XYZ file of C-alpha atoms in Angstrom:
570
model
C 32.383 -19.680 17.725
C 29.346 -21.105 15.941
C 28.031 -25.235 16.325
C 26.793 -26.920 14.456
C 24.114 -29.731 14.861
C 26.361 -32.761 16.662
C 28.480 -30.869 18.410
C 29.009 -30.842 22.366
C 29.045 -27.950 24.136
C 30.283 -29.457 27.661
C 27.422 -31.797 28.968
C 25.236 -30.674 26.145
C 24.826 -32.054 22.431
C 23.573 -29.431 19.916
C 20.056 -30.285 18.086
C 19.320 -27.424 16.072
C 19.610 -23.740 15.969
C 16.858 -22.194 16.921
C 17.286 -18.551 16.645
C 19.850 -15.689 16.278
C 20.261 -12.360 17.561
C 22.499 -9.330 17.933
C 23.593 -10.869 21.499
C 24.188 -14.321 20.343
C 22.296 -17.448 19.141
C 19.956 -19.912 20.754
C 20.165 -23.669 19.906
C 18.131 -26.460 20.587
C 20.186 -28.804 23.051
C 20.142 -31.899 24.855
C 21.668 -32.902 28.354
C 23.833 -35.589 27.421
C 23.539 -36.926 31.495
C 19.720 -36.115 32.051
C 18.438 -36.692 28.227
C 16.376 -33.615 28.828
C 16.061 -31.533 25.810
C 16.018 -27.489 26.287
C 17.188 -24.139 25.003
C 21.234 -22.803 25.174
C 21.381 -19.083 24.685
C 24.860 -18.190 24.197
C 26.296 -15.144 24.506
C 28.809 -13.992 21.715
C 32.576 -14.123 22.100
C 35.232 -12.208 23.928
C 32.821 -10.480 26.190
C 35.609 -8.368 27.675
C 35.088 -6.570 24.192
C 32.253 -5.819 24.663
C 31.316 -5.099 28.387
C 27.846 -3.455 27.996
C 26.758 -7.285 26.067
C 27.816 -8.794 28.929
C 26.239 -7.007 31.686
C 22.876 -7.002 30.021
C 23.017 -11.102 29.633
C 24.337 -10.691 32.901
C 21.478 -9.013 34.227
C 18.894 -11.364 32.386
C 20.386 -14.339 33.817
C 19.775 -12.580 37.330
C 16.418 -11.655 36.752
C 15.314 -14.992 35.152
C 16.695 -16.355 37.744
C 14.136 -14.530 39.959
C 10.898 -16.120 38.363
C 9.230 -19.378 38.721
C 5.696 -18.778 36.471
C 3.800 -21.401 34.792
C 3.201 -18.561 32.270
C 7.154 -17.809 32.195
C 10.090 -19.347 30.448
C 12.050 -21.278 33.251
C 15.618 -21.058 33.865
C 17.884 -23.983 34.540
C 20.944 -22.962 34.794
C 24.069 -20.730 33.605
C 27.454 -21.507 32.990
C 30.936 -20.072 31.483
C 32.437 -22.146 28.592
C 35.614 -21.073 26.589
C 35.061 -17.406 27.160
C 31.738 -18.224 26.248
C 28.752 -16.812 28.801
C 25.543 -19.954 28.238
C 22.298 -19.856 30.045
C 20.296 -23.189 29.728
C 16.360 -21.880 29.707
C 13.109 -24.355 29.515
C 12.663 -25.514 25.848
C 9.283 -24.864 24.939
C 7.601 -27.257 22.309
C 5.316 -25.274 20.210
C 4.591 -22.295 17.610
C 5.368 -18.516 18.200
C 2.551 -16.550 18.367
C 3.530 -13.914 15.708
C 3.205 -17.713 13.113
C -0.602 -18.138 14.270
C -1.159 -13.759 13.504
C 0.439 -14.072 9.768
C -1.927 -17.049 9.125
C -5.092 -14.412 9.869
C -6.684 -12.823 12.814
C -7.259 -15.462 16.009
C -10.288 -16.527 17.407
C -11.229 -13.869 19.796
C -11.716 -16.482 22.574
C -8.241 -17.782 22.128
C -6.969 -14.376 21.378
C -8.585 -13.505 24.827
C -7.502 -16.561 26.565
C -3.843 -16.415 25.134
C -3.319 -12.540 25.898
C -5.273 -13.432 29.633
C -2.297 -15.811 30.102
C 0.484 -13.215 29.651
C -0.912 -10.736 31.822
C -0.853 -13.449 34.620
C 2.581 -14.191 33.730
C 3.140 -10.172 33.574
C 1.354 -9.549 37.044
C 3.932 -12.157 38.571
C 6.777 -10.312 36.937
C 6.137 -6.697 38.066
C 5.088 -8.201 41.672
C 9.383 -9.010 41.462
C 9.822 -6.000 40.115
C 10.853 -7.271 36.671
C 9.333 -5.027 33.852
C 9.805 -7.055 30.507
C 10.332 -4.336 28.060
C 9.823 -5.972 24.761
C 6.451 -7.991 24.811
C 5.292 -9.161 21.124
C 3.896 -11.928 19.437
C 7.503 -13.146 18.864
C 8.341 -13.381 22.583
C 5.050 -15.629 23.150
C 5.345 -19.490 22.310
C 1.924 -21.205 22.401
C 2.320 -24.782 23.389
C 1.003 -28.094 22.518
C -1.055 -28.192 26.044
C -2.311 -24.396 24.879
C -0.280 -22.930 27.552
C 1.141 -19.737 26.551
C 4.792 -18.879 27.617
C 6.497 -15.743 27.957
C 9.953 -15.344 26.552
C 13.326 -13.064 26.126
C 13.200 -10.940 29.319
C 16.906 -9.895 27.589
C 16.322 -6.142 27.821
C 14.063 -6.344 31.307
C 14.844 -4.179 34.072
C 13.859 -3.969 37.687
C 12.160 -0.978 38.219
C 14.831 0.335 41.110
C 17.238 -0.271 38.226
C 17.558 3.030 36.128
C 20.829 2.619 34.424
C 19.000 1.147 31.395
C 17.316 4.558 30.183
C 19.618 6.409 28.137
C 18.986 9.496 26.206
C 18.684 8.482 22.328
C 18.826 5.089 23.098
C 15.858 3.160 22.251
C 14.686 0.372 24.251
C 12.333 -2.165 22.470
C 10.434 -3.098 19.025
C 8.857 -0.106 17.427
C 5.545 -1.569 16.532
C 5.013 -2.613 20.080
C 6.771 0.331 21.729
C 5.007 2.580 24.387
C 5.040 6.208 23.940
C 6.737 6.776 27.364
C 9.743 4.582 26.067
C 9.627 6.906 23.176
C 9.759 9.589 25.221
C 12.230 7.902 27.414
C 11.155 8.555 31.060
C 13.133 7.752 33.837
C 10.704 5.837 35.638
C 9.506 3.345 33.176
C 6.802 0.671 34.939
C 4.920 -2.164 34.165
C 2.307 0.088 32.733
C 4.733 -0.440 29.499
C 4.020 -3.590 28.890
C 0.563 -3.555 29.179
C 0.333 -0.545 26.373
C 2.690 -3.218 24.304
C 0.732 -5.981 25.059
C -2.451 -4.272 24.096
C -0.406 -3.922 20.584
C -0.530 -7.643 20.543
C -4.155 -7.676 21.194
C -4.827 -5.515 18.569
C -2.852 -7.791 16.228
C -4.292 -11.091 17.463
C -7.893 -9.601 16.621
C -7.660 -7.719 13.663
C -4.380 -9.171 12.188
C -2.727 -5.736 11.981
C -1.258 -3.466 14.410
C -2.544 -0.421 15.099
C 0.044 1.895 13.493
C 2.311 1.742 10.699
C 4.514 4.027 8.800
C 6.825 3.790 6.369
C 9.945 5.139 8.927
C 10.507 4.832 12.488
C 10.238 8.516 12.842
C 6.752 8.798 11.766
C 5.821 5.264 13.788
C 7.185 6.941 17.102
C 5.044 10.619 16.220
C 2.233 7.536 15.282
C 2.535 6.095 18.960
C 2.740 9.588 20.511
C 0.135 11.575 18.783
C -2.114 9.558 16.833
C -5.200 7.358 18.017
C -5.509 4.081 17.169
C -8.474 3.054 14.874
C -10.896 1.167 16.481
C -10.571 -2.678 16.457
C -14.141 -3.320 15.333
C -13.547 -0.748 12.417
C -11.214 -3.303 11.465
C -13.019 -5.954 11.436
C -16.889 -5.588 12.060
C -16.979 -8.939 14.088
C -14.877 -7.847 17.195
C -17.129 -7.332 19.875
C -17.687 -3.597 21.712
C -16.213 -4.696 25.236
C -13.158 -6.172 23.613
C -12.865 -3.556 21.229
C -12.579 -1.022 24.564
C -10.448 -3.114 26.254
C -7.803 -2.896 23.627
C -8.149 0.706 23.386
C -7.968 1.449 27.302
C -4.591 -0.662 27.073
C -3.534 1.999 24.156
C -3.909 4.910 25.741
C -1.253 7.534 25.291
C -1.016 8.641 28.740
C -0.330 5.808 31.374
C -2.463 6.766 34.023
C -5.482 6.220 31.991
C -4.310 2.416 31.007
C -5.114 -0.061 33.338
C -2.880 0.321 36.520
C -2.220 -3.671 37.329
C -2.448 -6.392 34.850
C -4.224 -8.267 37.235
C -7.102 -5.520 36.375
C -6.716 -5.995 32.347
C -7.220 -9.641 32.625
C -9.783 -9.962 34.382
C -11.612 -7.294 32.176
C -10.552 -10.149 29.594
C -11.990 -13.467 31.626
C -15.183 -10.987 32.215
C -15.552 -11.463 28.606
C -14.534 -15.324 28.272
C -17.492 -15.966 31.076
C -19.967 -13.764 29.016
C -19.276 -16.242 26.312
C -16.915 -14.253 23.710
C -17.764 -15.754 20.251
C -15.734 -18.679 19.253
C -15.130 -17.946 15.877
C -12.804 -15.396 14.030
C -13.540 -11.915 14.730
C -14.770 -11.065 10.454
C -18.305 -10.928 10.361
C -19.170 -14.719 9.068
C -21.494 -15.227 6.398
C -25.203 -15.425 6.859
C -26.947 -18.868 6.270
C -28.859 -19.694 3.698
C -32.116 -19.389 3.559
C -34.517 -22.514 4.008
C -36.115 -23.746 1.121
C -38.514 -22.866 -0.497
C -41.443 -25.020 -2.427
C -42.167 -22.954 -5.883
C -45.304 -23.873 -7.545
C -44.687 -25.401 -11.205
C -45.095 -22.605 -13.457
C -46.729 -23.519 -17.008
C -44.059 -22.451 -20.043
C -44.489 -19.200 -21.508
C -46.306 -18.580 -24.811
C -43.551 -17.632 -27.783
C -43.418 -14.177 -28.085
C -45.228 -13.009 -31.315
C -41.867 -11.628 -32.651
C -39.949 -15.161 -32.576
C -43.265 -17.099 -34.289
C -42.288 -19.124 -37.059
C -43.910 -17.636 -40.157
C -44.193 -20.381 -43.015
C -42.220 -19.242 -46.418
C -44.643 -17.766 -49.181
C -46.238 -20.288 -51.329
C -44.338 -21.478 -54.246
C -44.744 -18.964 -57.486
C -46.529 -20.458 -60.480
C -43.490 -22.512 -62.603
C -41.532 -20.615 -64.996
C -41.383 -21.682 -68.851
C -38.844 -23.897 -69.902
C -38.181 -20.847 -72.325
C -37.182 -18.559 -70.061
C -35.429 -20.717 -68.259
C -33.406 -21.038 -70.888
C -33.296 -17.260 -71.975
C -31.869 -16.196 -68.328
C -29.054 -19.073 -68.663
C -27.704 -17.659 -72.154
C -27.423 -14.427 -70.472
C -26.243 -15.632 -67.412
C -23.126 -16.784 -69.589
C -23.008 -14.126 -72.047
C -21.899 -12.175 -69.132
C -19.429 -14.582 -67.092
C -17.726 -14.482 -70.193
C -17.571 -11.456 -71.182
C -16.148 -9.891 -67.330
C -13.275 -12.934 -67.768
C -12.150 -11.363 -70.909
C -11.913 -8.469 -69.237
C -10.465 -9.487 -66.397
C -7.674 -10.983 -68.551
C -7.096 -8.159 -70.661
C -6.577 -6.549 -67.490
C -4.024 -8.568 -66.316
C -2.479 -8.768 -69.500
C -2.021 -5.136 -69.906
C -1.250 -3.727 -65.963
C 0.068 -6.664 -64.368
C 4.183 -6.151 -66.200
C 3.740 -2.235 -65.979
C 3.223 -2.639 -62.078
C 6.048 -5.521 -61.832
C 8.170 -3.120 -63.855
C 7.962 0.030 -62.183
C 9.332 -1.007 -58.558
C 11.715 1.213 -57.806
C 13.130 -1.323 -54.898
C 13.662 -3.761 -57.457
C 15.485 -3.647 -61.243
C 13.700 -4.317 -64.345
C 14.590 -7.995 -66.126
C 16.836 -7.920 -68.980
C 13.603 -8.928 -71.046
C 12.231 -5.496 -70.283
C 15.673 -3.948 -71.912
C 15.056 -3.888 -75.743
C 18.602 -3.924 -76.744
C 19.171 -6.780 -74.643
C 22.478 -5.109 -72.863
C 22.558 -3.728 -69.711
C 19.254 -2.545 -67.817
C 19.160 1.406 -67.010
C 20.291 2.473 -63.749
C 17.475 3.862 -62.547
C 13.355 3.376 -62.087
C 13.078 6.382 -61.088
C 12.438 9.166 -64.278
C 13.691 11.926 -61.988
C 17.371 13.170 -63.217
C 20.237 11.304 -61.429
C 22.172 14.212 -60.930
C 19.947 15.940 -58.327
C 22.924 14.431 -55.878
C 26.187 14.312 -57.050
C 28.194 10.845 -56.614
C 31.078 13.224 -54.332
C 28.131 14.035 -51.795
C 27.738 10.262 -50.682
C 29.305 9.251 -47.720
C 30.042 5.124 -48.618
C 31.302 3.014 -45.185
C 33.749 0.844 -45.710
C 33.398 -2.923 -45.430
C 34.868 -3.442 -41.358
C 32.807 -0.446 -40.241
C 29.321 -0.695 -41.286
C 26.618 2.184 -41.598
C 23.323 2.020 -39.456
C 21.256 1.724 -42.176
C 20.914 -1.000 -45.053
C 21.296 0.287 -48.274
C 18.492 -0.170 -51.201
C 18.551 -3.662 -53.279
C 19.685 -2.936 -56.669
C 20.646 0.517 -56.145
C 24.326 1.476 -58.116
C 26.662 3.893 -56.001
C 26.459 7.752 -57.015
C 22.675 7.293 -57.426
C 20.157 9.891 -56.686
C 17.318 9.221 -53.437
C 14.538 9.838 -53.794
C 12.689 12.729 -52.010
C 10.444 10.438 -50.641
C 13.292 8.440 -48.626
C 14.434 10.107 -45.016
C 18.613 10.895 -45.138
C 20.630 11.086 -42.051
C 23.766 11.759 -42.168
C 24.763 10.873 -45.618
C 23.558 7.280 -44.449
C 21.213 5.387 -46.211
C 17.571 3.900 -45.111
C 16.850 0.663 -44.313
C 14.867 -1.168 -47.331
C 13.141 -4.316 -47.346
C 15.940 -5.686 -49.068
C 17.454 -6.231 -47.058
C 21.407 -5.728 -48.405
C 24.326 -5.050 -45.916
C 24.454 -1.448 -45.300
C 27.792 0.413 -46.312
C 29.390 -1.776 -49.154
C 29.312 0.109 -52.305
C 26.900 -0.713 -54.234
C 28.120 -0.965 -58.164
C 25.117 -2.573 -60.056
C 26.309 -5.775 -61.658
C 24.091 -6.918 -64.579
C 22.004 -10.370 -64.756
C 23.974 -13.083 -66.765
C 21.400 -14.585 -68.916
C 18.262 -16.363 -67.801
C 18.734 -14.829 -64.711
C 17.022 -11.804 -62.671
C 18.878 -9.429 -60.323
C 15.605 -9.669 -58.181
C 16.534 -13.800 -57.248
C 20.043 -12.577 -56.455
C 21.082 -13.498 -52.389
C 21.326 -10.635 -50.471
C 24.624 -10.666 -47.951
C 23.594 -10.938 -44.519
C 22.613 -7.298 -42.489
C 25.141 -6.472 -39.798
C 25.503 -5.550 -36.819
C 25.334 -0.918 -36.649
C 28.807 0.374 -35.540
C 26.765 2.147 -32.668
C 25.649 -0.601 -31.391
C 28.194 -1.560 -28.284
C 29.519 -5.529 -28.135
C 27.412 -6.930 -25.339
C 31.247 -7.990 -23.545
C 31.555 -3.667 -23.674
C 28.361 -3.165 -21.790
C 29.247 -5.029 -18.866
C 31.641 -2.651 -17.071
C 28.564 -0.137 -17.380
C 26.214 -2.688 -16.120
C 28.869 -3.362 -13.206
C 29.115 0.274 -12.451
C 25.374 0.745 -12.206
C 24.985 -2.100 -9.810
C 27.775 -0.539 -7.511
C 26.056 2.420 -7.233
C 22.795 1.250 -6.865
C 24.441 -0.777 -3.674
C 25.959 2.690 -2.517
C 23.229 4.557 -2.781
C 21.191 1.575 -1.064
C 24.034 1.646 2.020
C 23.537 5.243 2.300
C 20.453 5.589 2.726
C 20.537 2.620 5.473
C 22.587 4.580 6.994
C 20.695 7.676 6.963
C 17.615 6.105 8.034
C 19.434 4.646 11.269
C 20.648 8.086 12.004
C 17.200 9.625 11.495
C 15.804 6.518 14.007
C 18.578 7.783 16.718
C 17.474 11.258 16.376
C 14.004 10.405 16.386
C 13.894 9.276 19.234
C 15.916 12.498 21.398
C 13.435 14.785 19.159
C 10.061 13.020 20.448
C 11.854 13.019 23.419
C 12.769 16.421 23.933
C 9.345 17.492 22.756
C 7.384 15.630 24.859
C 9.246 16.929 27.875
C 8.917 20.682 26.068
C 4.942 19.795 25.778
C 5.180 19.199 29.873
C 6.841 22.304 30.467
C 4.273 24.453 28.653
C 1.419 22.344 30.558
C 2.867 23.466 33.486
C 3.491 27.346 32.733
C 0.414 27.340 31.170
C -1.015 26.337 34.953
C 0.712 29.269 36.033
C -0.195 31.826 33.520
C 3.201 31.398 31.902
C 4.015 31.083 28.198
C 6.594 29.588 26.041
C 9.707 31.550 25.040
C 9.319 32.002 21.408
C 12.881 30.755 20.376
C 12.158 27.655 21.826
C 8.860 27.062 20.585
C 10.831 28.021 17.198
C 13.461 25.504 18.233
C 10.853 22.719 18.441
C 9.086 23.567 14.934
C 12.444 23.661 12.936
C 13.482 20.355 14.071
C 10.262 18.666 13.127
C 10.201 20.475 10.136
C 13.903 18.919 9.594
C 12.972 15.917 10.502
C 9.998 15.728 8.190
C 12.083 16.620 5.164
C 14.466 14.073 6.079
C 12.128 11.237 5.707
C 11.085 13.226 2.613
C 14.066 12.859 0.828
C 14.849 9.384 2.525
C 12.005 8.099 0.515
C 12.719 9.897 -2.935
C 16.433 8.202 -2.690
C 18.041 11.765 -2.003
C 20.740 10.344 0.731
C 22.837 13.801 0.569
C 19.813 15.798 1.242
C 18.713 13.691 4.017
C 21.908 14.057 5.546
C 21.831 18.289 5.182
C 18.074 18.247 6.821
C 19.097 15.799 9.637
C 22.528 17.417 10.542
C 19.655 20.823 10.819
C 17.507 18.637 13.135
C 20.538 17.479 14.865
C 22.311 21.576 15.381
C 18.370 22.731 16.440
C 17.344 19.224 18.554
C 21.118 19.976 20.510
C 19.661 23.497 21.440
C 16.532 22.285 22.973
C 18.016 19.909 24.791
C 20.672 22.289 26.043
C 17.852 24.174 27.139
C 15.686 21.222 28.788
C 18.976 20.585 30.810
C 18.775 16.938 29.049
């Protein structure tokens, strides 16, 4: 079952949650005998359900149970409750490291000093035999003292302990994985965790970690095949003997990592006591420069082309008779251009209001005073017969609007765009579809100040309360096509890892037949191309949304992956 804050768990009161996992959930608790606060990781329900759950909090109990580090998590106790498996571990006050990373790269002293820490707490564990498994900034908490403390030894193992490897089953977080986990050797050491913890090195400095890919298939080929970039091309300002420490704990093949982690940190306090720089590891800006006393320097002359140059010297005064003269003339002429600026008006000004074809003439235009004509337009109104005219009745709209003033049966113009039988949209903006029969201006009124009806709505145009069951649909299979391809991409994980696998061990055996003058058998090496090749399309199509055609290529990586491990005795 879940708690919630206030409740008691046998001696303990629950705080807070603190995290959750796929095992169970860890909550903040305090002893309600001892008042000491600390963490309850419990287990989830009816373990005889699931039995492989069990044994592995089983197992970390055991091994916890084992250490007693000042760099390590300490275990207090463990306990059954209501079917319930709880282990009671130290609560550590503090931040996770992976917090300090998102906020930017550390210090590289206390990145140096923090990482230093684990590999003491690391050294202790393999000395036991314990190999933690899963180091990342996640599993570090950094406390209030600055003592670093290692965390979650949930999938550990000893090293005598080899019931923990499985074929296809992937031990660990990707980003922080080690390429023999990938590979999934039998005889997994603690050379592991220092490749993973020189992962969280690499992140601590630079802010990133060294390989990243947009599946877990190509971040597994990343951690098997592909060499890290430098830390200091990362950032400029980590120095050359960190930046080679981090890359001797990345090396691909474990015997050229460092052995102990005893060796690795103290490669790291070698650095701390040559004085690592304090600071972040970005190359900080350069100071500025002193000052600088600048003589005064005198104003410069105006250029020559922005002088002033004085205006011309007044003319000699004009007579008072041409003065006059130039005014007459002056309005001689104003009045003759508003004559003809009125006779203008007077003469075009009707002709243009009259000849709008979107709007009807005035009665006053009609010199018998009776109805106005039908039409503007001196083209022949029967170049389209009334019959041709398809007319929409009133409840079912057409798509256009129909022109103001227009009567039914008359002729478009050639100018206007017709689709089917429907007419265009004028500014008149009249409903479209009601016939139009042209009704005549009562007296002292024009048709033009007539109200036009309000436009509606275009029969194609779909309620909004229809469009919902579409818009439901779409969503549903955006969320299937979404869970597929979750799907698919787990699948492609699994089989990721038994290809890499089976590969790796295939890249051992040609090593060694090589040695003895041997070669690969061609099917196999054929074997080995067409799965990649599968497996390459898969992720193809994984990230183009194609979830059927991911599944065809990885069922084909699946059939040929089967056949080389058939053949590796796997």
């Amino acid at each position: 079952m879940a708690y919630e804050p206030g409740d008691r768990v046998g001696d303990y009161q629950i705080l807070s949650i603190l995290g959750a996992g796929g095992m169970g959930k860890v909550y903040k608790v305090r002893n309600c005998i001892s008042d000491r606060v600390e963490a309850m990781k419990i287990l989830l329900p009816n373990l005889a359900e699931n039995k492989e759950l069990g044994d592995r909090f089983m197992r970390e109990i055991k091994l916890q149970a084992t250490l007693s580090h000042p760099n390590i998590a300490a275990l207090h106790t463990a306990l059954h409750h209501e079917n319930q498996m709880l282990m009671l571990v130290e609560f550590v006050e503090g931040v996770a490291l992976d917090a300090l990373i998102r906020s930017g790269p550390l210090a590289q002293r206390n990145a140096v000093d923090y990482m230093a820490q684990v590999l003491d707490a690391l050294e202790y564990a393999h000395g036991k035999g314990v190999i933690h498994r899963d180091l990342k900034p996640a599993n570090m908490m950094l406390t209030t003292a600055g003592t670093l403390k290692l965390l979650d030894f949930g999938i550990a193992k000893m090293t005598t302990d080899s019931s923990l490897t499985k074929t296809g089953f992937l031990v660990g977080s990707l980003p922080y994985i080690s390429p023999e986990q990938i590979e999934g050797v039998a005889d997994i050491d603690g050379r592991t965790d220092i490749y993973s913890l020189g992962v969280t090195l690499y992140q601590a400095l630079t802010g990133q970690v060294p390989f990243q890919a947009e599946s877990e298939y190509s971040l597994m080929r990343k951690h098997l095949q592909e060499a890290p970039v430098p830390p200091m091309a990362v950032l400029p300002g980590v120095s050359q003997a960190l930046n080679d420490i981090v890359l001797k704990a990345l090396e691909k093949k474990r015997e050229h990592r460092y052995q102990r982690a005893s060796e690795m940190a103290a490669a790291l306090r070698g650095i701390l006591q040559a004085g690592a720089p304090a600071g972040r590891p970005a190359t900080a800006a350069p100071p500025p420069p002193p000052p600088v006393a600048v003589a005064p320097v005198p104003p410069p002359p105006a250029p020559a082309a922005s002088a002033y140059v004085p205006p011309p010297p007044a003319s000699a005064p004009v007579p008072e008779s041409r003065k006059f003269s130039n005014r007459g003339l002056y309005i001689a002429l104003g009045s003759v251009f508003t004559v003809v600026l009125l006779v203008a008006a007077a003469t075009q000004l009707p002709k243009f209001m009259g000849t709008n074809a979107s709007t009807p003439p005035t009665p006053a235009e009609d010199p018998a005073g009776g109805q106005p004509p039908v039409t503007a337009n001196p083209e022949p109104a029967a170049v389209q017969p009334p019959a041709a005219e398809v007319v929409q009745p009133p409840e079912a709209p057409a798509a256009g609007v129909a022109q103001a003033g227009t009567p039914a049966g008359a002729a478009a113009r050639p100018s206007e765009p017709q689709r089917s039988g429907v007419r265009t949209a004028q500014p008149s903006g009249q409903a479209a579809g009601a016939r139009q029969s042209f009704q005549p201006a009562g007296r002292g009124e024009t048709a033009v100040s007539r109200q036009a009806p309000p436009i509606q709505a275009p029969p194609n145009q779909a309620p909004p309360q229809m469009a919902q069951p579409a818009a439901s649909s779409a969503a549903d299979g955006a969320a299937a096509s979404a869970a597929a391809l979750a799907e698919v991409r787990e699948q492609m994980m699994l089989l990721g890892t038994r290809v890499t696998a089976a590969q790796a061990s295939l890249n051992r055996l040609k090593q060694e037949q090589a040695r003895q003058g041997l070669g690969l058998r061609g099917d196999i090496a054929s074997l080995a191309q067409r799965a990649e090749y599968y497996m390459d399309e898969c992720e193809a199509a994984v990230k183009r949304g194609d979830a059927a055609a991911a599944r065809k290529h990885l069922s084909s990586a699946e059939r040929d992956t089967s056949k080389l491990e058939s053949f590796l005795g796997r």
